[in-house]
XYZ file of C-alpha atoms in Angstrom:
279
model
C 63.116 -140.127 -17.694
C 59.609 -140.318 -15.990
C 57.671 -136.899 -17.456
C 54.184 -136.732 -15.324
C 53.110 -134.972 -18.627
C 52.053 -136.656 -21.689
C 54.679 -134.750 -24.268
C 53.622 -136.927 -26.908
C 50.218 -136.811 -26.629
C 51.027 -132.752 -25.804
C 52.807 -132.693 -29.209
C 49.928 -134.488 -31.304
C 47.271 -131.729 -29.863
C 48.841 -128.739 -30.570
C 48.537 -126.234 -33.444
C 51.476 -126.343 -35.818
C 54.176 -122.951 -35.648
C 52.663 -120.324 -38.059
C 54.699 -121.065 -41.789
C 56.302 -117.812 -42.118
C 58.412 -116.314 -44.299
C 60.660 -115.369 -43.095
C 61.107 -117.647 -40.738
C 60.310 -116.905 -37.090
C 62.898 -117.306 -33.995
C 61.879 -118.389 -30.338
C 63.346 -117.237 -27.739
C 62.961 -120.150 -24.789
C 63.860 -120.313 -21.090
C 65.099 -124.472 -20.722
C 64.816 -123.446 -16.960
C 67.593 -124.919 -14.529
C 67.853 -128.414 -15.248
C 65.207 -130.692 -14.746
C 63.776 -131.149 -17.544
C 59.806 -131.102 -15.701
C 60.511 -127.600 -15.216
C 60.190 -126.819 -18.798
C 56.585 -124.675 -19.330
C 54.317 -126.397 -22.109
C 55.023 -124.109 -24.490
C 58.133 -124.554 -24.525
C 58.410 -128.776 -24.761
C 56.330 -127.767 -27.773
C 58.136 -125.940 -29.831
C 60.951 -128.049 -28.804
C 58.746 -130.728 -30.592
C 58.617 -129.013 -33.244
C 61.334 -126.272 -34.325
C 63.580 -126.740 -37.714
C 66.508 -125.176 -35.639
C 67.971 -124.553 -31.906
C 70.115 -122.765 -31.460
C 71.342 -124.378 -27.489
C 73.585 -122.389 -24.413
C 75.875 -124.657 -23.045
C 73.665 -124.710 -19.079
C 70.774 -126.292 -21.400
C 70.569 -129.999 -19.257
C 70.515 -133.500 -21.666
C 67.273 -134.134 -20.046
C 66.214 -131.103 -22.113
C 68.055 -131.825 -25.451
C 65.948 -134.822 -25.390
C 62.648 -133.457 -26.044
C 64.096 -131.653 -29.476
C 62.562 -133.001 -32.961
C 65.294 -135.476 -33.943
C 64.828 -134.191 -37.192
C 65.628 -130.584 -36.119
C 69.338 -129.032 -36.409
C 71.077 -128.995 -33.528
C 73.536 -125.761 -32.885
C 75.538 -125.338 -29.794
C 76.571 -121.310 -28.777
C 78.883 -122.259 -26.494
C 78.566 -120.269 -23.366
C 81.033 -121.071 -20.708
C 82.795 -118.552 -18.182
C 85.828 -117.306 -19.750
C 84.943 -119.334 -23.168
C 82.933 -118.669 -25.313
C 82.373 -120.945 -28.201
C 80.732 -118.775 -30.298
C 80.899 -114.589 -29.690
C 77.316 -113.090 -29.371
C 77.624 -111.343 -32.885
C 77.868 -114.009 -34.683
C 75.251 -115.440 -32.520
C 72.786 -112.663 -33.482
C 73.649 -113.221 -37.275
C 72.965 -117.029 -37.000
C 69.358 -116.698 -35.860
C 68.589 -113.792 -38.776
C 70.222 -116.152 -41.498
C 68.416 -118.985 -40.441
C 65.014 -117.134 -39.984
C 66.061 -115.890 -43.273
C 65.858 -119.058 -44.936
C 61.847 -119.591 -43.571
C 63.502 -122.153 -40.703
C 61.743 -121.390 -36.872
C 64.198 -121.270 -34.810
C 64.777 -121.546 -30.968
C 67.115 -119.627 -29.255
C 67.846 -122.430 -26.012
C 68.651 -120.803 -22.773
C 69.740 -122.167 -19.404
C 66.838 -120.714 -16.934
C 65.026 -117.232 -18.273
C 65.745 -115.425 -21.338
C 65.488 -112.095 -19.814
C 67.118 -113.295 -16.434
C 71.118 -113.034 -17.441
C 70.423 -114.507 -20.730
C 71.025 -111.269 -22.479
C 67.380 -112.094 -24.350
C 66.739 -108.684 -24.243
C 69.760 -107.351 -26.379
C 69.102 -110.695 -28.728
C 65.171 -109.665 -29.668
C 66.427 -105.768 -30.554
C 69.078 -107.904 -32.537
C 66.247 -109.616 -34.198
C 64.064 -106.835 -33.910
C 66.550 -104.656 -35.770
C 66.565 -107.510 -38.510
C 62.683 -107.385 -39.334
C 62.701 -110.837 -37.975
C 59.944 -111.814 -36.047
C 60.351 -112.901 -32.434
C 57.989 -114.280 -29.381
C 59.647 -115.276 -25.836
C 59.008 -118.069 -23.963
C 60.001 -117.430 -20.321
C 61.440 -119.799 -18.091
C 62.253 -120.904 -14.508
C 65.298 -118.591 -13.436
C 67.948 -120.681 -11.670
C 66.954 -118.700 -8.562
C 63.741 -119.642 -8.252
C 64.105 -123.729 -9.069
C 67.497 -123.927 -7.377
C 66.502 -122.440 -4.240
C 63.580 -124.556 -4.024
C 65.423 -127.865 -5.046
C 67.787 -126.313 -2.331
C 65.383 -126.171 0.388
C 66.211 -122.488 0.936
C 62.756 -119.894 0.834
C 64.279 -116.567 -0.857
C 61.092 -114.729 1.074
C 60.238 -115.127 4.664
C 57.870 -113.155 6.826
C 60.955 -113.668 9.615
C 64.155 -114.194 7.365
C 63.439 -111.667 4.482
C 61.095 -108.960 3.352
C 64.035 -108.628 0.037
C 65.243 -110.599 -2.811
C 67.830 -109.462 -4.349
C 69.182 -110.512 -7.964
C 72.996 -109.953 -9.326
C 75.108 -111.742 -11.809
C 78.655 -111.851 -9.680
C 80.011 -112.067 -13.141
C 84.133 -110.443 -13.078
C 84.697 -107.386 -14.628
C 88.207 -106.718 -15.724
C 88.901 -108.434 -12.632
C 86.940 -107.396 -10.477
C 82.846 -108.080 -9.392
C 81.229 -104.874 -9.847
C 78.213 -104.310 -7.739
C 76.417 -102.123 -5.294
C 77.881 -103.684 -1.566
C 76.466 -100.977 -0.303
C 72.830 -102.471 -1.141
C 73.588 -105.842 -1.238
C 74.610 -105.480 2.649
C 71.332 -103.922 3.840
C 69.426 -106.495 6.364
C 66.563 -108.366 6.326
C 67.120 -109.734 1.730
C 67.733 -112.152 0.222
C 70.981 -111.572 -2.013
C 71.163 -114.242 -5.052
C 74.462 -114.263 -6.983
C 74.226 -116.069 -10.655
C 77.632 -116.920 -12.014
C 79.621 -115.490 -8.557
C 81.329 -118.771 -8.486
C 84.870 -117.697 -9.640
C 84.897 -114.547 -7.247
C 83.238 -116.150 -4.611
C 86.754 -115.095 -2.032
C 85.616 -111.598 -3.350
C 81.887 -111.821 -2.730
C 81.831 -112.664 1.239
C 85.192 -110.635 1.328
C 83.254 -107.942 -0.015
C 79.572 -108.149 1.927
C 81.490 -108.662 5.240
C 83.382 -105.045 4.185
C 80.063 -103.226 3.595
C 78.436 -104.058 6.397
C 77.130 -107.759 6.032
C 77.826 -110.010 9.177
C 80.293 -112.358 9.399
C 78.646 -115.049 10.824
C 75.828 -114.172 7.975
C 74.925 -117.608 6.694
C 75.528 -118.521 3.320
C 75.121 -121.118 0.470
C 76.338 -122.097 -2.903
C 74.873 -124.983 -4.951
C 76.631 -126.688 -7.836
C 73.900 -128.207 -11.038
C 70.822 -127.219 -8.357
C 67.479 -129.390 -9.409
C 69.498 -132.136 -10.899
C 70.106 -135.443 -9.610
C 74.076 -134.046 -8.977
C 72.687 -131.521 -7.257
C 74.513 -130.382 -4.776
C 74.774 -128.033 -1.440
C 77.280 -126.554 0.532
C 75.976 -124.105 3.680
C 77.996 -121.690 5.717
C 79.000 -118.481 6.801
C 80.717 -115.440 4.711
C 83.614 -115.889 6.985
C 84.000 -119.632 6.264
C 82.549 -120.853 2.654
C 85.212 -120.167 0.072
C 86.834 -122.876 2.102
C 83.744 -125.559 2.672
C 83.266 -124.810 -1.044
C 87.765 -125.059 -2.206
C 87.705 -128.497 -0.448
C 84.502 -129.742 -2.113
C 86.546 -128.406 -5.419
C 82.259 -127.872 -6.840
C 82.318 -126.602 -10.534
C 79.961 -124.453 -12.585
C 77.014 -124.296 -12.989
C 76.839 -122.628 -9.306
C 74.273 -120.675 -7.426
C 75.383 -118.223 -3.871
C 72.364 -117.560 -1.987
C 73.403 -115.199 1.259
C 70.911 -113.845 3.945
C 69.398 -115.535 7.234
C 66.689 -117.923 5.066
C 70.010 -120.296 4.807
C 69.561 -120.808 8.397
C 65.801 -122.709 7.026
C 67.558 -125.326 4.672
C 67.942 -127.907 7.689
C 64.410 -128.539 8.035
C 63.028 -128.058 4.550
C 65.960 -129.955 2.361
C 63.278 -131.836 0.780
C 65.279 -133.286 -2.696
C 67.719 -134.341 -0.727
C 65.600 -136.819 0.781
C 65.514 -140.197 -1.334
C 62.907 -139.819 -3.714
C 61.726 -143.316 -5.397
C 58.574 -143.147 -2.770
C 57.426 -139.473 -4.367
C 58.056 -140.316 -7.683
C 55.877 -143.023 -7.247
C 52.655 -141.324 -6.145
C 53.264 -138.736 -8.453
C 52.984 -141.101 -11.029
C 50.257 -143.626 -9.871
C 48.299 -139.838 -9.784
C 49.267 -138.340 -12.604
């Protein structure tokens, strides 16, 4: 990976992590996939951590930045398959910190946007563990940019709503009437498995059947795929392409702009070389 940040020099300049006893837990956002979208603080912590507890959505490129001597523990959250229950993750972080170790809890996107970071922080604070939160670029912002779909635009949308489409007891329990309001963009996390229901419910609650919609698979990575359509035909298009998680759904008039703004779909060799020269 050709990084625009000189990470070795950066690590040499930063201060060491606090040597506290008990240790400290860092809730770190890994961003949407592209390792170059990490914050500088996140990269520094990954290079110094004693232990990294990471989720399924953290990309291999991000994990390449972890200190070689650090212990890596896969927490493994996937849709309908949790390798480690949340209660076990909480207990693990507390135990590691009480051993005097600096722990990075690495989450895809941002810890406080559908990442259960708030819940984990509450548990750690109640146990007397020092915690720091390092924000990450949440999927809605990173993936929409790489798909060429602005979340807001003066001509199309003056508001943007983030929701989770994760099924609860077999149904996506959302405020459909609020989501169907005009002149806003709706971004749905974890909605691939509920796509049919999402589209039909939005139409049933007043959104035009021809409303543009898009779904992005593995956004910001070289494997990114974008499928666009409308609420009426997007499920069939997605089924034909056999998309897999992680996926992000964007619904709104702003999706029309992708045709002219899809910069990431263009050949990247010239762009990369220009940035490398100017860095």
